[in-house]
Coordinates of N, CA and C and ligand atoms in Angstrom, one line a residue:
M1 N 171.4 93.4 155.7 CA 171.5 91.6 155.8 C 170.3 91.2 155.1
R2 N 171.0 89.9 154.5 CA 170.0 88.9 153.9 C 168.9 88.3 154.8
D3 N 167.7 88.2 154.2 CA 166.7 87.8 155.0 C 167.0 86.1 155.2
P4 N 167.2 85.8 156.5 CA 167.3 84.6 157.2 C 166.6 83.4 156.2
A5 N 165.4 83.7 156.0 CA 164.6 82.7 155.3 C 164.9 82.5 154.1
S6 N 165.9 83.2 153.4 CA 166.3 82.8 152.0 C 167.4 81.5 152.1
G7 N 167.6 81.2 153.1 CA 168.4 80.0 153.1 C 169.8 80.1 152.9
R8 N 170.4 81.2 152.7 CA 171.5 81.5 152.0 C 172.5 82.4 153.6
S9 N 173.7 81.9 153.6 CA 174.4 82.8 154.8 C 174.7 84.3 154.3
C10 N 175.1 85.1 155.3 CA 175.3 86.6 154.8 C 176.6 86.8 155.9
C11 N 177.5 87.7 155.3 CA 178.5 88.4 156.2 C 178.0 89.0 157.0
A12 N 177.0 89.8 157.0 CA 176.6 90.8 157.8 C 176.0 90.0 159.0
A13 N 175.7 89.1 159.0 CA 175.2 88.2 160.2 C 176.2 87.6 160.9
K14 N 177.6 87.6 160.4 CA 178.6 87.4 161.2 C 179.7 88.3 161.6
D15 N 179.0 89.7 162.1 CA 179.6 90.6 162.6 C 180.5 91.3 161.6
A16 N 180.2 91.2 160.5 CA 181.3 91.9 159.5 C 181.7 93.3 159.4
A17 N 180.4 94.0 159.8 CA 180.9 95.5 159.7 C 181.5 95.8 161.0
A18 N 181.5 95.0 162.4 CA 182.4 95.2 163.5 C 183.8 94.7 163.2
M19 N 183.8 93.7 162.4 CA 185.3 93.3 162.2 C 185.8 94.2 160.9
R20 N 185.1 94.9 160.2 CA 185.6 95.6 159.2 C 186.2 97.0 159.8
D21 N 185.5 97.4 160.8 CA 185.9 98.6 161.9 C 187.3 98.2 162.4
H22 N 187.1 97.2 163.0 CA 188.4 96.7 163.8 C 189.8 96.7 162.9
A23 N 189.3 96.1 161.8 CA 190.7 95.9 160.9 C 190.9 97.4 160.4
K24 N 190.1 98.3 160.3 CA 190.3 99.6 159.6 C 191.2 100.4 160.8
A25 N 190.5 100.2 162.3 CA 191.2 101.1 163.3 C 192.7 100.2 163.5
R26 N 192.9 99.2 163.2 CA 194.2 98.7 163.4 C 195.0 99.0 162.0
I27 N 194.5 99.2 161.1 CA 195.7 99.7 160.0 C 195.8 101.0 160.3
Q28 N 194.9 101.8 160.7 CA 195.3 103.1 161.4 C 196.3 103.3 162.3
A29 N 195.9 102.6 163.4 CA 197.1 102.3 164.4 C 198.5 102.0 164.2
L30 N 198.4 101.1 163.1 CA 199.9 100.6 162.7 C 200.7 101.7 161.6
G31 N 199.6 102.7 161.4 CA 200.2 103.7 160.3 C 200.4 102.9 158.8
L32 N 199.5 102.3 158.6 CA 199.6 101.7 157.1 C 198.6 102.2 156.1
A33 N 197.6 103.4 156.8 CA 196.8 103.9 156.1 C 197.1 105.0 155.3
G34 N 196.6 105.9 154.4 CA 196.9 107.2 153.7 C 197.3 106.7 152.4
P35 N 197.6 107.8 151.7 CA 197.9 107.6 150.2 C 199.1 106.5 150.0
G36 N 198.6 105.7 149.0 CA 199.7 104.6 148.8 C 199.6 103.7 149.8
G37 N 198.8 103.7 150.8 CA 198.9 102.6 151.9 C 197.8 101.6 151.8
V38 N 197.3 101.1 152.8 CA 196.2 100.1 153.1 C 194.7 100.7 152.9
R39 N 194.0 100.4 152.3 CA 192.6 101.0 152.4 C 191.6 99.6 152.8
V40 N 191.0 100.0 153.7 CA 190.1 99.0 154.1 C 188.5 99.6 153.9
N41 N 187.7 98.8 152.8 CA 186.6 99.5 152.8 C 185.2 98.3 152.6
Q42 N 184.3 98.7 152.6 CA 183.3 97.6 152.4 C 183.0 97.2 151.2
A43 N 182.7 96.1 151.0 CA 182.2 95.8 149.5 C 180.6 95.3 149.8
G44 N 180.1 94.9 148.8 CA 178.6 94.3 148.8 C 179.0 92.8 149.0
C45 N 178.1 92.2 148.6 CA 178.3 90.6 148.5 C 179.2 90.2 147.7
L46 N 180.2 89.4 148.0 CA 181.1 88.9 147.1 C 180.8 87.4 146.5
D47 N 179.7 87.0 146.7 CA 179.0 85.9 146.2 C 180.0 84.7 146.6
R48 N 180.2 84.8 147.9 CA 180.9 83.5 148.5 C 180.3 83.5 149.9
C49 N 179.2 83.7 149.8 CA 178.5 83.7 151.2 C 178.6 82.3 152.1
E50 N 178.7 81.4 151.5 CA 178.8 79.9 152.2 C 180.0 79.8 152.8
E51 N 181.4 80.7 152.4 CA 182.4 80.4 152.7 C 182.9 81.5 153.6
G52 N 181.9 82.7 154.1 CA 182.3 83.6 154.5 C 182.2 83.7 156.3
P53 N 182.1 84.7 156.9 CA 182.5 86.2 156.2 C 184.0 86.4 155.4
C54 N 183.9 87.0 154.5 CA 185.0 86.8 153.3 C 185.6 88.3 153.4
V55 N 187.0 88.1 153.1 CA 187.9 89.3 153.0 C 188.6 89.2 151.8
V56 N 188.7 90.1 150.9 CA 189.7 90.1 150.0 C 190.8 90.9 149.9
V57 N 192.3 90.6 149.8 CA 193.0 91.5 149.9 C 193.5 91.6 148.5
Y58 N 193.3 92.9 147.9 CA 194.3 93.3 146.6 C 195.2 94.4 146.7
P59 N 196.2 94.2 145.8 CA 196.0 93.5 144.5 C 196.5 91.8 144.4
D60 N 196.5 91.5 145.5 CA 197.1 90.1 145.7 C 195.9 89.1 145.1
G61 N 194.9 89.3 145.5 CA 193.6 88.6 144.9 C 193.6 87.4 145.9
V62 N 193.7 87.4 147.0 CA 193.9 86.5 148.2 C 192.7 86.5 149.2
W63 N 191.9 85.4 149.2 CA 190.5 85.4 149.7 C 190.7 84.9 151.1
Y64 N 190.1 85.4 152.2 CA 190.1 85.0 153.6 C 188.9 84.9 154.2
T65 N 188.6 84.0 155.3 CA 187.5 84.1 156.0 C 188.1 84.2 157.6
Y66 N 187.4 84.6 158.5 CA 187.7 84.8 159.8 C 186.4 84.3 160.6
V67 N 187.0 84.1 162.1 CA 186.1 83.6 163.0 C 186.0 84.8 164.1
D68 N 187.2 85.5 164.4 CA 187.0 86.5 165.5 C 188.2 87.6 165.2
R69 N 188.3 88.6 166.0 CA 189.4 89.4 165.8 C 190.6 89.1 165.8
A70 N 191.0 88.0 166.6 CA 192.4 87.4 166.7 C 192.5 87.0 164.9
D71 N 191.8 86.6 164.4 CA 192.1 86.2 163.1 C 192.2 87.4 162.2
V72 N 191.3 88.4 162.2 CA 191.5 89.9 161.7 C 193.0 90.2 162.0
D73 N 193.4 90.3 163.1 CA 194.7 91.0 163.5 C 195.7 90.0 162.6
E74 N 195.5 88.7 162.8 CA 196.6 88.0 162.0 C 196.7 87.9 160.7
I75 N 195.6 88.5 159.8 CA 195.6 88.8 158.4 C 196.1 90.1 158.1
V76 N 196.1 91.0 159.1 CA 196.6 92.4 159.0 C 198.1 92.0 159.3
D77 N 198.6 91.4 160.4 CA 199.8 91.2 160.8 C 200.8 90.5 159.8
Q78 N 200.2 89.3 159.2 CA 200.6 88.8 158.4 C 200.7 88.9 157.1
H79 N 199.8 89.3 156.6 CA 199.8 89.5 155.1 C 200.0 90.9 154.5
L80 N 199.4 91.8 155.4 CA 199.6 93.0 155.0 C 201.0 93.8 155.5
V81 N 201.2 93.4 156.8 CA 202.7 94.0 157.3 C 203.8 92.9 156.7
A82 N 203.6 91.5 157.1 CA 204.5 90.8 156.8 C 204.9 90.4 155.4
G83 N 204.0 90.5 154.6 CA 203.6 90.0 153.3 C 203.6 88.3 153.0
C84 N 203.1 87.8 154.0 CA 202.7 86.5 154.1 C 201.5 86.0 154.3
I85 N 201.0 85.1 153.2 CA 199.7 84.7 153.1 C 199.4 83.7 154.2
V86 N 198.2 83.9 155.0 CA 197.9 83.2 156.1 C 197.2 81.9 155.8
E87 N 197.7 80.8 155.4 CA 197.0 79.7 154.8 C 195.9 79.1 155.5
R88 N 196.1 79.3 156.7 CA 194.9 78.4 157.6 C 193.6 79.3 157.6
L89 N 193.5 80.7 157.1 CA 192.4 81.2 156.9 C 192.0 81.6 155.3
R90 N 192.7 80.9 154.5 CA 192.6 81.1 153.1 C 191.3 80.4 152.7
I91 N 190.4 81.0 151.9 CA 189.4 80.1 151.2 C 189.7 80.5 149.7
Ligands
LIG101 S1 177.2 88.2 151.9 FE1 179.3 88.1 151.9 S2 179.9 86.9 150.2 FE2 177.8 87.1 150.3

């Protein structure tokens, strides 16, 4: 986690690891993981700290932020399952 004295925001300070774990578990529960499926992985700083916490969906190149688990669920359900971009969370 970035030193708060740096004056710059950090995804890690916004519960990003727990949200990643939640997304990963949801993907697995929905049967979307595995070869050719969805992979949820951790990245280092994506250099959009002030807009974060950040999620980027590839290969679509769509960037999102979120506040809570319901937002993460919406990204999974709407983008990854239904193929619809969640405009309200887009950055
Ligand atoms: S720490 Fe998340 S974008 Fe920089």
